[in-house]
mmCIF file of C-alpha atoms in Angstrom:
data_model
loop_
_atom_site.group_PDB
_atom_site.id
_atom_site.type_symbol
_atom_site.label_atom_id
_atom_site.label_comp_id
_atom_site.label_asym_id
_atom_site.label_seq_id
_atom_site.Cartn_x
_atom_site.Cartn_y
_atom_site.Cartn_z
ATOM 1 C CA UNK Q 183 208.817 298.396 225.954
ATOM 2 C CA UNK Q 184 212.439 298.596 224.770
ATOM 3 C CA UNK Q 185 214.739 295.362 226.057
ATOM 4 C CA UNK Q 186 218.282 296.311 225.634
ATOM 5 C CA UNK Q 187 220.570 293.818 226.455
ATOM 6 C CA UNK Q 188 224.094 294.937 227.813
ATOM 7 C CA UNK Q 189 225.609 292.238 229.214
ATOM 8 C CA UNK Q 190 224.958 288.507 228.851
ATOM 9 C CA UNK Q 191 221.830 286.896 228.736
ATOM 10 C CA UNK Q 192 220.995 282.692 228.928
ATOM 11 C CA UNK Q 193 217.324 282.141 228.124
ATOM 12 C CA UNK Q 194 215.949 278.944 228.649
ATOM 13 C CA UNK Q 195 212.354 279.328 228.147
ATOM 14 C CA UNK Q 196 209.974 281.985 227.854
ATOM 15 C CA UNK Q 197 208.461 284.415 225.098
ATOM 16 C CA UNK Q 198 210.166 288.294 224.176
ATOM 17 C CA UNK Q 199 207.886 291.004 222.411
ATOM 18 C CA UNK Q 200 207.911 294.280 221.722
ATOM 19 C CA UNK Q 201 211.543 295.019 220.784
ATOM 20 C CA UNK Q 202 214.907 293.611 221.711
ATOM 21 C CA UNK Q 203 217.814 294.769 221.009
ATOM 22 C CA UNK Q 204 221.517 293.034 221.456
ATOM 23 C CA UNK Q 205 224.362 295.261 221.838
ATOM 24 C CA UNK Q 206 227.965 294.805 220.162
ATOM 25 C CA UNK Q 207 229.376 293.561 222.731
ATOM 26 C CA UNK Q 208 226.618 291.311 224.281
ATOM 27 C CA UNK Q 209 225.946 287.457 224.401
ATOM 28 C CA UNK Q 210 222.738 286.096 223.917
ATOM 29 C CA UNK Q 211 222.124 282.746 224.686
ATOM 30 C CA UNK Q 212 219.192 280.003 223.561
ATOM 31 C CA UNK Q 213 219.547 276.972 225.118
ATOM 32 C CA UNK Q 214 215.771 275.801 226.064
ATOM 33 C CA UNK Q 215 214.860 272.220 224.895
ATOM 34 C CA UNK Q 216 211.300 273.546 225.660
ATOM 35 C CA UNK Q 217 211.844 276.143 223.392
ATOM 36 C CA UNK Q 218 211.764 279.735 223.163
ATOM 37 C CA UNK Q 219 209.064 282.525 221.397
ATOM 38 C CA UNK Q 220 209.455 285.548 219.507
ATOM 39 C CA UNK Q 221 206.341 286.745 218.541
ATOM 40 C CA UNK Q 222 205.352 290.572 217.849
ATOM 41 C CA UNK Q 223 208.882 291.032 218.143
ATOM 42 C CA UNK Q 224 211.299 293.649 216.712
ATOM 43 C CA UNK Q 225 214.704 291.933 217.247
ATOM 44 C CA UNK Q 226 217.815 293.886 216.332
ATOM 45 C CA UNK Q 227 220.547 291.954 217.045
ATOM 46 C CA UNK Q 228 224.742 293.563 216.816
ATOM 47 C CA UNK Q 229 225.902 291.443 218.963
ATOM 48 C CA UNK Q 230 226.537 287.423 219.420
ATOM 49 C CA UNK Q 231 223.706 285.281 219.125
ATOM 50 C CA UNK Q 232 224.198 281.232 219.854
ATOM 51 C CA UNK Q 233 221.716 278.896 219.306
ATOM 52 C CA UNK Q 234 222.586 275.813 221.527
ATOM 53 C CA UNK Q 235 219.029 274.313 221.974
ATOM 54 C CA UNK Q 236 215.669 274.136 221.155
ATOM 55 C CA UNK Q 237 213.581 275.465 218.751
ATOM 56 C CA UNK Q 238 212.469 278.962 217.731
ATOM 57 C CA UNK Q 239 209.170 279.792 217.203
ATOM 58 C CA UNK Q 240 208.252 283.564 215.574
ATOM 59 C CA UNK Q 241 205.042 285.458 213.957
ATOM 60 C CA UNK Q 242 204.399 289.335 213.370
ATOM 61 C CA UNK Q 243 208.293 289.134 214.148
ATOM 62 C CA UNK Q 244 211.358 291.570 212.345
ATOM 63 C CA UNK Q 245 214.514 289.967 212.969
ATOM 64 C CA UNK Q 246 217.836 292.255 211.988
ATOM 65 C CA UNK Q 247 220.881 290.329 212.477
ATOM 66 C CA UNK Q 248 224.132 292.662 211.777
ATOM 67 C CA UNK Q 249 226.400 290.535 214.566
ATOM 68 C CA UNK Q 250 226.826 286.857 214.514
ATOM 69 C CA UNK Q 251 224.266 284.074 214.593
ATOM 70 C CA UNK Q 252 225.626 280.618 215.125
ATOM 71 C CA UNK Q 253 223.592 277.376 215.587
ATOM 72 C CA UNK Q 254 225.508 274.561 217.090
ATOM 73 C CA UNK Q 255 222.777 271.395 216.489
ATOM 74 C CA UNK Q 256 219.736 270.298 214.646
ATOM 75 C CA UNK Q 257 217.171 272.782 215.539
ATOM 76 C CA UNK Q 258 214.029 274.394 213.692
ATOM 77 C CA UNK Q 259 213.172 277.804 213.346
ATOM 78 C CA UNK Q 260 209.409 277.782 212.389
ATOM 79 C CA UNK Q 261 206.497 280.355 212.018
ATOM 80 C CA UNK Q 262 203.618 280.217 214.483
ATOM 81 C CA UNK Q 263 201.700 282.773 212.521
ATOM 82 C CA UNK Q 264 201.991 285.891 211.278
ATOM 83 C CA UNK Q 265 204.226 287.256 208.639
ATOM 84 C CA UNK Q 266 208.220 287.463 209.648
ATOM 85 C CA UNK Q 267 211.413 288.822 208.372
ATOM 86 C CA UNK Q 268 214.971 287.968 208.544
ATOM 87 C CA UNK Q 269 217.445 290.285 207.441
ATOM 88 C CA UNK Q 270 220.810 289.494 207.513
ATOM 89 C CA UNK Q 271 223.639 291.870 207.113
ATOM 90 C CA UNK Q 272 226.267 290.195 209.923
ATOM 91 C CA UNK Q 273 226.902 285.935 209.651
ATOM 92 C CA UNK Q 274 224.363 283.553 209.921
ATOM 93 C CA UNK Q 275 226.544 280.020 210.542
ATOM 94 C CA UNK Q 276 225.353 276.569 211.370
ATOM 95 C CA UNK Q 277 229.027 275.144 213.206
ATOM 96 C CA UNK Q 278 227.637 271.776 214.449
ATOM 97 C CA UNK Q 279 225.347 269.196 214.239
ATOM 98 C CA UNK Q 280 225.206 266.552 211.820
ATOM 99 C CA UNK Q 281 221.418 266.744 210.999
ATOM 100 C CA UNK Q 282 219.073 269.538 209.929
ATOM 101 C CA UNK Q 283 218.714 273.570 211.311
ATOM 102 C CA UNK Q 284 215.997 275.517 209.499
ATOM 103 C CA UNK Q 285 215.513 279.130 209.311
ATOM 104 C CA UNK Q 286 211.517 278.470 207.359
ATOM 105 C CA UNK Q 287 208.608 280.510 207.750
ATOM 106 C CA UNK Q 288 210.253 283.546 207.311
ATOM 107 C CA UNK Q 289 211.124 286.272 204.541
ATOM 108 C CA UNK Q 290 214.720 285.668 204.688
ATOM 109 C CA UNK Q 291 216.954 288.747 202.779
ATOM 110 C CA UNK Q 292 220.390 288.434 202.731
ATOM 111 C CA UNK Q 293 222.141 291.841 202.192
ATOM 112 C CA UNK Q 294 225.189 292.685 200.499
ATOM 113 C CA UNK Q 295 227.397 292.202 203.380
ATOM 114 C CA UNK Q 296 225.435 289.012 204.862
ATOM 115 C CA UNK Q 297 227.156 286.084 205.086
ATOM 116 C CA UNK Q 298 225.166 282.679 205.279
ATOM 117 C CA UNK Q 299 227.582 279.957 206.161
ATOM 118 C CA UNK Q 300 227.260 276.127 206.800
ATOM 119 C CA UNK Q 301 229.824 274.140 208.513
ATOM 120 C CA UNK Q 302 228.166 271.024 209.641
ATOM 121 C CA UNK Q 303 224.944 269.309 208.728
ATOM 122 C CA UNK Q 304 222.259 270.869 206.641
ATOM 123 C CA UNK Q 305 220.876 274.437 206.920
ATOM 124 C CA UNK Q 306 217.517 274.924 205.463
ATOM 125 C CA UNK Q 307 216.602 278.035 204.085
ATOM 126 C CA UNK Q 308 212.919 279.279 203.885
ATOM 127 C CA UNK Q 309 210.996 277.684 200.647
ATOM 128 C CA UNK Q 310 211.895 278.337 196.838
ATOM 129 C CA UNK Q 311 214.848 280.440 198.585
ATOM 130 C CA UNK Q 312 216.411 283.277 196.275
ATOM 131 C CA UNK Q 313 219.676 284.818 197.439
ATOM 132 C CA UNK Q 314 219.551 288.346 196.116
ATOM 133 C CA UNK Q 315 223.382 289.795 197.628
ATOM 134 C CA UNK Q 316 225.670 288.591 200.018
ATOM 135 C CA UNK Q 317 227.581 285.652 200.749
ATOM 136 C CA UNK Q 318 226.271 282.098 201.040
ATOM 137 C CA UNK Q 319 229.443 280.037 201.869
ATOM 138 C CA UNK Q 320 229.682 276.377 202.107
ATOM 139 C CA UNK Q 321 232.034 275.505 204.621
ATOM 140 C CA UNK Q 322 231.584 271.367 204.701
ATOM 141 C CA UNK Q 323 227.978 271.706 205.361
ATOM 142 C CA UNK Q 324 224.855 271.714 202.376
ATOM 143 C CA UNK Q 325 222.661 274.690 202.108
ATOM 144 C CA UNK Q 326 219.165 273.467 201.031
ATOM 145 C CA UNK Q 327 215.251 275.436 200.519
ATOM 146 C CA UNK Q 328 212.697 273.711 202.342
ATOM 147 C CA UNK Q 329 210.044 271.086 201.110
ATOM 148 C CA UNK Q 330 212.618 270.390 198.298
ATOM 149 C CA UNK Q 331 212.144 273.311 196.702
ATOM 150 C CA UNK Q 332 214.654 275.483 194.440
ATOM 151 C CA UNK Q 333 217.640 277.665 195.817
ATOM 152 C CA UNK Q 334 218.049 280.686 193.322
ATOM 153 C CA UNK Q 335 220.799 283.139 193.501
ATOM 154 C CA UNK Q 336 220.187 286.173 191.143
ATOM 155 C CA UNK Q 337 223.210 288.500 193.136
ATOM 156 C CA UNK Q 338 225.733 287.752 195.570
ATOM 157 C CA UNK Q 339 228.224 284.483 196.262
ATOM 158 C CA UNK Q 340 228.329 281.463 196.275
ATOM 159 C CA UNK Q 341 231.453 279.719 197.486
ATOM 160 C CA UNK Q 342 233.631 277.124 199.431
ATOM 161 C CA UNK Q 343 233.154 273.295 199.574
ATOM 162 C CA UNK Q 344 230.204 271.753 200.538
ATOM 163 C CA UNK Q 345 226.567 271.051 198.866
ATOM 164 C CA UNK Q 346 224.030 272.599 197.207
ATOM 165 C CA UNK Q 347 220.574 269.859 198.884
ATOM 166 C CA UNK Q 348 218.075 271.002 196.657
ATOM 167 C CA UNK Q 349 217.407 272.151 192.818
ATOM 168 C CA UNK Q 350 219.300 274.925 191.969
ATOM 169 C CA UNK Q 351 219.075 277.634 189.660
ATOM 170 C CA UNK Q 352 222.059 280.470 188.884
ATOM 171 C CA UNK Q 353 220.152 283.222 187.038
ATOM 172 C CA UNK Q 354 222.873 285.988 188.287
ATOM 173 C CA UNK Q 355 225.945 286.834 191.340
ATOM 174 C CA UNK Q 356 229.367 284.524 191.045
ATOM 175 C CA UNK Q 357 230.115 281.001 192.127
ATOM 176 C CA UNK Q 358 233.321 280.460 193.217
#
């Protein structure tokens, strides 16, 4: 069916399908050290999304993130099969945690008004990761692809202080 989430939710375990969406004004909460699954899901998220714990497994999943997405620790997001998207046209912002988030298995698109933003630790971006428009900002933290492979940016910017983990290569957009 259709979940549409109007107030605050805390989800420490368990599996969402279908579709989900989070309102403006709405917190959604992920704080299972089991772990939590999104898979078959159409996630539409407008609202406040905070990663606190656990990892984040997805397949056949569409994730639309046009509110904020912060992850405060070291936590994977990986594919359990099945092709998924990430689209990001709010912030996507890793604000603690001194090791490694990752956002892999996923077709990750940053749009023109996405912001990807890394505070603290490393945040891994899917493999040979291209950013096509929008904002990557390095706020302390390093911004790496996964397995070592190349971050591209062909559009967009790239700005603040931090580090770039991996290869890099600046075919197009601004650095700042």
């Amino acid at each position: 069916g259709t979940n549409r989430l109007s107030g605050s939710l805390t989800m420490k375990a368990g599996n969402v399908v279908d579709q989900m969406t989070v309102l403006p004004t709405v917190q959604l909460n992920l704080i299972s050290s089991l772990g939590v699954q999104f898979y078959g899901l159409t996630w539409v998220n407008q609202g406040t999304m905070n990663w606190t714990n656990g990892s984040i497994s997805v397949g056949g999943t569409i994730i639309s993130n046009g509110g904020t997405w912060t992850i405060t620790g070291d936590y994977p997001m990986n594919n359990g099969g099945g092709t998924a998207y990430l689209t990001n046209s709010g912030t996507i912002q890793k604000t603690a945690g001194t090791g490694i988030s990752t956002v892999q298995g996923v077709n990750f698109i940053n749009k023109p008004s996405g912001i990807v933003r890394s505070a603290s630790g490393t945040l891994v971006m899917p493999y040979s990761y291209t950013n096509l428009a929008g904002e990557i900002q390095l706020a302390g933290g390093t911004v790496s692809a996964a397995g070592n492979s190349t971050n591209a940016m062909t559009g967009g910017t790239l700005d603040g202080a931090g580090t770039i983990g991996t290869p890099a290569v600046f075919d197009g957009g601004t650095v700042s």
